[in-house]
Backbone as JSON, one array per atom type, in Angstrom:
{
  "sequence": "MGGNSPCASCKLLRRRCAKDCVFAPYFPPDDPHKFAIVHKVFGASNVSKMLQELPVQQRADAVSSLVYEANARVRDPVYGCVGAISYLQNQVSQLQMQLAVAQAEILCIQMQQGPVLPTQLIDEDDHDKSYFLHDNLIPQYSNFDSSSGTVIHDSFKKESIFRPDMVS",
  "N": [[28.78, -44.75, -7.52], [29.3, -47.36, -6.81], [29.92, -50.34, -4.91], [27.95, -51.07, -1.95], [25.35, -49.65, -1.77], [23.35, -48.39, -4.26], [23.14, -45.21, -5.99], [20.4, -42.8, -5.91], [19.45, -42.33, -8.49], [20.36, -44.54, -10.03], [19.07, -46.53, -8.64], [16.36, -45.91, -9.12], [16.3, -46.13, -11.89], [16.9, -48.72, -12.12], [19.47, -49.92, -12.46], [22.92, -50.94, -12.41], [25.08, -49.23, -10.21], [27.82, -47.5, -11.18], [31.32, -46.92, -10.38], [32.14, -44.47, -11.33], [29.78, -43.03, -11.59], [27.84, -40.37, -12.67], [25.7, -39.29, -11.36], [25.78, -40.09, -8.68], [27.21, -38.46, -6.63], [25.39, -36.41, -6.26], [22.78, -37.23, -6.03], [21.88, -38.83, -3.52], [21.33, -42.13, -2.06], [19.48, -42.05, 0.02], [17.62, -40.11, -0.54], [15.49, -40.47, -2.63], [13.34, -39.18, -3.9], [14.25, -36.74, -4.8], [15.79, -37.23, -7.15], [13.82, -38.51, -8.63], [11.87, -36.58, -9.24], [13.36, -34.77, -10.79], [14.07, -36.43, -12.89], [11.54, -36.99, -13.92], [10.76, -34.51, -14.99], [12.94, -33.55, -16.59], [14.3, -35.76, -17.63], [16.51, -38.55, -17.41], [18.68, -38.94, -19.17], [19.09, -36.39, -20.34], [19.75, -34.9, -18.06], [22.08, -36.2, -17.3], [23.75, -35.57, -19.5], [23.86, -32.76, -19.22], [25.18, -32.51, -16.73], [27.66, -33.72, -17.28], [28.76, -31.96, -19.08], [29.4, -29.78, -17.55], [31.85, -28.17, -15.4], [33.24, -29.89, -12.56], [33.09, -28.47, -10.13], [30.84, -26.87, -10.46], [28.66, -28.48, -10.65], [27.1, -29.27, -8.39], [25.63, -26.95, -7.8], [24.2, -26.78, -10.17], [22.62, -29.1, -10.04], [21.09, -28.46, -7.81], [19.66, -26.28, -8.84], [18.27, -27.58, -10.91], [16.64, -29.32, -9.44], [15.08, -27.46, -8.05], [13.79, -26.13, -10.19], [12.44, -28.32, -11.32], [10.65, -28.99, -9.24], [9.15, -26.63, -9.26], [8.04, -26.79, -11.81], [6.41, -29.03, -11.52], [4.51, -28.06, -9.74], [3.53, -25.86, -11.19], [2.97, -26.37, -14.27], [3.01, -24.85, -16.65], [4.3, -22.28, -16.31], [6.35, -22.64, -14.41], [9.31, -21.82, -12.65], [9.3, -19.16, -13.45], [6.67, -18.35, -13.13], [6.47, -18.38, -10.33], [8.36, -16.41, -9.68], [7.23, -14.17, -10.96], [4.84, -13.96, -9.53], [5.86, -13.32, -6.98], [7.14, -10.88, -7.56], [4.94, -9.29, -8.2], [3.69, -9.3, -5.74], [5.59, -7.92, -4.19], [5.45, -5.41, -5.43], [2.79, -4.67, -4.8], [3.02, -4.54, -2.01], [4.89, -2.48, -1.77], [3.38, -0.37, -2.72], [1.35, -0.29, -0.78], [2.94, 0.4, 1.4], [3.81, 2.96, 0.63], [1.36, 4.32, 0.66], [0.72, 4.1, 3.37], [2.87, 5.54, 4.49], [2.31, 8.07, 3.45], [-0.11, 8.58, 4.73], [0.77, 8.68, 7.38], [2.42, 10.92, 7.22], [0.49, 12.89, 6.65], [-1.01, 12.85, 9.02], [0.97, 13.64, 10.83], [1.45, 16.2, 9.89], [-0.97, 17.42, 10.47], [-1.01, 17.31, 13.24], [1.34, 18.51, 13.95], [3.58, 21.11, 15.29], [2.99, 24.67, 15.06], [4.67, 26.79, 12.82], [7.35, 28.96, 13.92], [7.45, 31.49, 12.74], [4.87, 32.23, 12.35], [4.0, 32.69, 14.87], [5.27, 34.84, 16.07], [4.96, 38.29, 16.52], [5.5, 41.19, 14.52], [6.46, 43.31, 16.08], [7.66, 42.08, 18.19], [10.28, 41.21, 17.79], [12.53, 41.81, 19.29], [12.16, 40.5, 21.65], [13.0, 37.47, 23.27], [12.0, 34.29, 22.7], [13.18, 31.95, 23.04], [14.66, 29.48, 25.03], [17.47, 29.87, 25.99], [19.12, 29.49, 28.22], [18.21, 27.1, 29.21], [18.79, 25.11, 27.44], [19.61, 21.84, 26.57], [22.73, 20.11, 26.66], [22.87, 18.16, 24.65], [21.77, 19.18, 22.36], [22.94, 20.16, 19.36], [22.83, 21.78, 17.11], [21.14, 24.67, 15.9], [18.43, 25.7, 14.11], [17.61, 28.64, 13.14], [15.77, 29.68, 11.38], [13.59, 28.01, 11.33], [13.02, 27.61, 13.96], [13.76, 25.35, 15.34], [15.52, 22.74, 17.04], [18.26, 20.73, 16.31], [19.0, 17.51, 17.07], [21.86, 15.44, 17.92], [21.27, 13.07, 16.74], [20.0, 13.81, 14.47], [17.28, 14.35, 14.59], [14.6, 16.56, 14.6], [13.35, 18.97, 16.9], [10.93, 20.98, 18.44], [11.65, 24.04, 20.11], [10.02, 25.68, 21.45], [7.98, 26.62, 24.19], [5.17, 24.68, 25.36], [2.95, 26.29, 26.08], [3.26, 28.46, 24.49], [2.6, 27.82, 21.96], [-0.17, 27.92, 19.96]],
  "CA": [[29.11, -45.01, -6.15], [29.86, -48.7, -6.7], [29.74, -50.79, -3.54], [26.72, -51.66, -1.43], [24.09, -48.96, -2.01], [23.37, -47.55, -5.47], [22.58, -43.86, -5.84], [18.96, -42.72, -6.14], [19.14, -42.43, -9.92], [20.56, -45.92, -10.46], [18.02, -47.32, -8.0], [15.11, -45.64, -9.83], [16.44, -46.63, -13.26], [17.16, -50.15, -11.95], [20.72, -50.31, -13.09], [24.06, -51.04, -11.49], [25.73, -47.94, -10.01], [29.25, -47.61, -11.43], [32.17, -46.07, -9.52], [32.21, -43.12, -11.9], [28.41, -42.59, -11.86], [27.76, -38.92, -12.62], [24.6, -38.92, -10.46], [26.01, -40.54, -7.3], [27.51, -37.42, -5.63], [24.34, -35.39, -6.15], [21.5, -37.88, -5.73], [22.19, -39.91, -2.58], [20.28, -43.17, -1.99], [18.5, -41.77, 1.07], [16.7, -39.09, -1.01], [15.11, -40.88, -3.99], [12.37, -38.25, -4.48], [15.01, -35.66, -5.46], [16.08, -37.62, -8.53], [12.58, -38.89, -9.31], [11.2, -35.39, -9.79], [14.22, -34.24, -11.86], [13.93, -37.38, -14.0], [10.19, -36.83, -14.48], [10.66, -33.26, -15.75], [14.02, -33.36, -17.57], [14.8, -37.03, -18.17], [17.83, -38.94, -16.9], [19.69, -38.75, -20.21], [19.37, -34.95, -20.45], [20.44, -34.46, -16.84], [23.43, -36.76, -17.4], [24.49, -34.76, -20.47], [24.11, -31.44, -18.63], [26.19, -32.62, -15.68], [28.96, -34.06, -17.87], [29.28, -30.78, -19.77], [29.79, -28.77, -16.56], [32.97, -28.47, -14.53], [32.83, -30.58, -11.34], [32.77, -27.5, -9.06], [29.55, -26.24, -10.73], [27.6, -29.49, -10.77], [26.19, -29.26, -7.24], [24.71, -25.82, -8.0], [23.32, -27.12, -11.28], [21.64, -30.06, -9.54], [20.19, -27.71, -6.95], [18.78, -25.52, -9.74], [17.4, -28.53, -11.6], [15.64, -29.79, -8.47], [14.17, -26.34, -7.81], [12.97, -25.93, -11.4], [11.55, -29.48, -11.47], [9.57, -28.81, -8.26], [8.31, -25.54, -9.74], [7.32, -27.29, -12.99], [5.36, -29.93, -11.06], [3.47, -27.2, -9.17], [2.98, -24.99, -12.25], [3.57, -26.93, -15.5], [3.12, -23.88, -17.74], [5.26, -21.21, -16.06], [7.48, -23.09, -13.59], [9.95, -20.8, -11.81], [8.91, -17.82, -13.9], [5.4, -18.07, -12.48], [6.75, -18.05, -8.92], [9.06, -15.11, -9.66], [6.25, -13.16, -11.33], [3.94, -13.81, -8.39], [6.58, -12.61, -5.92], [7.34, -9.5, -7.99], [3.65, -8.6, -8.04], [3.46, -9.13, -4.3], [6.48, -6.84, -3.76], [4.88, -4.16, -5.94], [1.62, -4.35, -3.99], [3.48, -4.15, -0.68], [5.51, -1.16, -1.89], [2.29, 0.59, -2.85], [0.74, -0.18, 0.54], [3.88, 1.13, 2.24], [3.75, 4.37, 0.23], [0.09, 4.86, 1.15], [0.84, 4.22, 4.83], [3.78, 6.65, 4.77], [1.6, 9.3, 3.14], [-1.07, 8.79, 5.81], [1.54, 9.1, 8.56], [2.84, 12.3, 6.98], [-0.7, 13.76, 6.8], [-1.32, 12.93, 10.45], [2.01, 14.45, 11.45], [1.25, 17.59, 9.47], [-2.14, 17.93, 11.18], [-0.71, 17.4, 14.67], [2.62, 19.17, 14.14], [3.55, 22.46, 15.84], [2.91, 25.78, 14.12], [5.99, 27.37, 12.6], [7.55, 30.13, 14.76], [7.23, 32.75, 12.03], [3.47, 32.55, 12.49], [3.73, 33.0, 16.27], [5.94, 36.04, 16.53], [4.52, 39.53, 15.9], [6.6, 42.01, 14.0], [6.97, 44.17, 17.16], [8.27, 41.26, 19.23], [11.57, 40.65, 17.36], [13.53, 42.0, 20.33], [11.92, 39.56, 22.74], [13.51, 36.14, 22.98], [11.14, 33.21, 23.15], [14.0, 30.75, 23.14], [15.16, 29.26, 26.37], [18.9, 29.61, 25.8], [19.73, 28.99, 29.45], [17.7, 25.78, 29.52], [19.09, 24.16, 26.38], [20.35, 20.67, 27.02], [23.95, 20.03, 25.85], [22.77, 17.25, 23.51], [21.38, 19.94, 21.18], [24.18, 20.65, 18.79], [22.57, 22.78, 16.07], [19.87, 25.38, 15.99], [18.0, 26.27, 12.85], [16.84, 29.8, 13.56], [14.7, 29.99, 10.44], [12.39, 27.21, 11.62], [12.79, 27.54, 15.4], [13.92, 23.98, 15.81], [16.84, 22.31, 17.45], [18.58, 19.46, 15.69], [19.77, 16.65, 17.96], [22.96, 14.74, 17.27], [20.71, 11.98, 15.95], [19.37, 14.45, 13.33], [15.85, 14.51, 14.75], [14.28, 17.94, 14.95], [12.42, 19.13, 18.0], [10.6, 22.37, 18.66], [12.16, 24.52, 21.4], [9.02, 26.58, 22.03], [7.21, 26.05, 25.29], [3.83, 24.31, 24.9], [1.98, 27.36, 26.26], [3.5, 29.49, 23.49], [2.04, 27.36, 20.71], [-1.63, 27.89, 20.06]],
  "C": [[29.76, -46.37, -6.04], [29.51, -49.28, -5.34], [28.33, -51.23, -3.23], [25.45, -50.97, -1.89], [24.18, -48.09, -3.26], [22.76, -46.19, -5.19], [21.09, -43.88, -6.2], [18.61, -42.87, -7.61], [19.28, -43.87, -10.42], [19.49, -46.83, -9.85], [16.7, -47.15, -8.76], [15.15, -46.23, -11.24], [16.74, -48.13, -13.29], [18.38, -50.61, -12.75], [21.83, -50.34, -12.05], [24.75, -49.68, -11.41], [27.25, -48.1, -10.14], [30.03, -46.68, -10.5], [32.2, -44.63, -10.02], [30.82, -42.58, -12.27], [28.32, -41.07, -11.65], [26.69, -38.45, -11.63], [24.93, -39.14, -8.98], [26.34, -39.41, -6.31], [26.35, -36.46, -5.34], [22.96, -35.95, -5.82], [21.75, -39.09, -4.83], [21.02, -40.9, -2.46], [19.2, -42.88, -0.95], [17.49, -40.68, 0.67], [16.26, -39.4, -2.45], [14.14, -39.92, -4.68], [13.07, -37.13, -5.27], [15.31, -36.03, -6.91], [14.79, -37.92, -9.29], [11.91, -37.68, -9.95], [12.02, -34.76, -10.92], [14.1, -35.13, -13.1], [12.58, -37.21, -14.7], [10.1, -35.6, -15.39], [11.69, -33.2, -16.88], [14.48, -34.64, -18.26], [16.22, -37.31, -17.73], [18.94, -38.67, -17.92], [20.07, -37.28, -20.35], [20.13, -34.43, -19.24], [21.88, -34.96, -16.87], [24.29, -35.94, -18.35], [24.84, -33.38, -19.89], [25.23, -31.51, -17.6], [27.57, -32.91, -16.25], [29.58, -32.87, -18.6], [29.8, -29.71, -18.81], [31.07, -29.16, -15.83], [32.46, -29.05, -13.2], [32.4, -29.6, -10.25], [31.42, -26.81, -9.27], [28.38, -27.22, -10.74], [26.62, -29.47, -9.59], [25.17, -28.12, -7.36], [23.72, -26.12, -9.13], [22.24, -28.1, -10.84], [20.62, -29.36, -8.65], [19.18, -26.92, -7.79], [17.79, -26.43, -10.47], [16.29, -29.03, -10.68], [14.62, -28.69, -8.21], [13.24, -26.14, -9.0], [12.0, -27.09, -11.59], [10.39, -29.38, -10.49], [8.61, -27.71, -8.71], [7.48, -25.99, -10.94], [6.2, -28.24, -12.59], [4.2, -29.11, -10.49], [2.77, -26.37, -10.24], [3.6, -25.42, -13.58], [3.78, -25.91, -16.62], [4.26, -22.9, -17.5], [6.46, -21.63, -15.22], [8.0, -22.0, -12.67], [9.51, -19.39, -12.18], [7.58, -17.41, -13.28], [5.59, -17.66, -11.03], [7.41, -16.69, -8.8], [8.08, -13.99, -9.97], [5.29, -12.89, -10.18], [4.61, -13.0, -7.28], [6.83, -11.15, -6.29], [6.06, -8.68, -7.86], [3.36, -8.33, -6.57], [4.34, -8.0, -3.75], [5.93, -5.49, -4.21], [3.67, -3.73, -5.12], [2.04, -3.88, -2.6], [4.16, -2.78, -0.7], [4.44, -0.07, -2.0], [1.6, 0.8, -1.51], [1.63, 0.61, 1.49], [3.84, 2.62, 1.91], [2.48, 5.03, 0.73], [0.17, 5.08, 2.66], [1.76, 5.37, 5.21], [3.11, 8.0, 4.49], [0.57, 9.61, 4.23], [-0.37, 9.26, 7.08], [1.96, 10.56, 8.41], [1.66, 13.27, 7.14], [-1.05, 13.93, 8.27], [-0.3, 13.8, 11.17], [1.84, 15.93, 11.1], [0.07, 18.2, 10.22], [-1.84, 18.15, 12.66], [0.56, 18.18, 14.97], [2.49, 20.56, 14.7], [3.51, 23.5, 14.72], [4.31, 26.37, 13.99], [6.15, 28.66, 13.4], [7.31, 31.45, 14.04], [5.78, 33.17, 12.12], [3.13, 32.99, 13.9], [4.23, 34.37, 16.7], [5.4, 37.25, 15.77], [5.74, 40.31, 15.42], [7.23, 42.87, 15.1], [7.76, 43.38, 18.19], [9.64, 40.7, 18.83], [12.62, 40.79, 18.44], [13.36, 41.01, 21.47], [12.42, 38.18, 22.34], [12.58, 35.1, 23.57], [11.93, 31.92, 23.36], [14.61, 30.64, 24.52], [16.65, 28.9, 26.3], [19.53, 29.03, 27.04], [19.33, 27.56, 29.75], [18.0, 24.75, 28.43], [19.95, 23.03, 26.92], [21.58, 20.53, 26.12], [23.84, 19.09, 24.65], [22.31, 17.95, 22.24], [22.63, 20.56, 20.59], [23.97, 21.74, 17.76], [21.23, 23.43, 16.3], [19.58, 26.02, 14.66], [17.07, 27.43, 13.17], [15.69, 30.11, 12.62], [13.44, 29.2, 10.76], [12.11, 27.1, 13.11], [12.91, 26.14, 15.95], [15.35, 23.72, 16.18], [17.08, 20.94, 16.83], [19.46, 18.67, 16.66], [20.94, 16.06, 17.19], [22.43, 13.61, 16.39], [19.91, 12.5, 14.75], [17.85, 14.48, 13.42], [15.59, 15.94, 15.18], [13.25, 17.98, 16.06], [12.16, 20.62, 18.19], [11.12, 22.81, 20.02], [11.2, 25.51, 22.03], [8.32, 25.86, 23.17], [5.82, 25.72, 24.79], [2.81, 25.43, 25.04], [2.16, 28.48, 25.24], [2.87, 29.12, 22.17], [0.54, 27.28, 20.86], [-2.24, 26.94, 19.06]]
}
């Protein structure tokens, strides 16, 4: 940085901040903790080497990753980021299992409360009688599945067209 205020790394290392300081763009003087934690985990020399080997456009992302990994290493010295990722993956798996159980319970409840299929309601002698209310169909019903006695809305939701007093 040169000039009045040295970057956080030069301030922590108690050295003069040169104009071409590799740390200055990424470790501003107003955030000294950011460099302190990276220095504690990786060391200033190693971080300097890593940054100098990278193209300038990738350095900001690398510093962000180093800060994240250093924070993870301080919280969990053995596993670091891998520990956090593993924990989150386990949590996702548990939530997926809970979701599957809840969906199965919903399906069971719907099956217990659902209407009886029309093939069970109609006697063999009653095929000529029409239980469907063709005159009362609302125009929003676009398809009729005669095998199941349901009407399919434009939104693809099925609805029974039998009157409630017809279903026992």
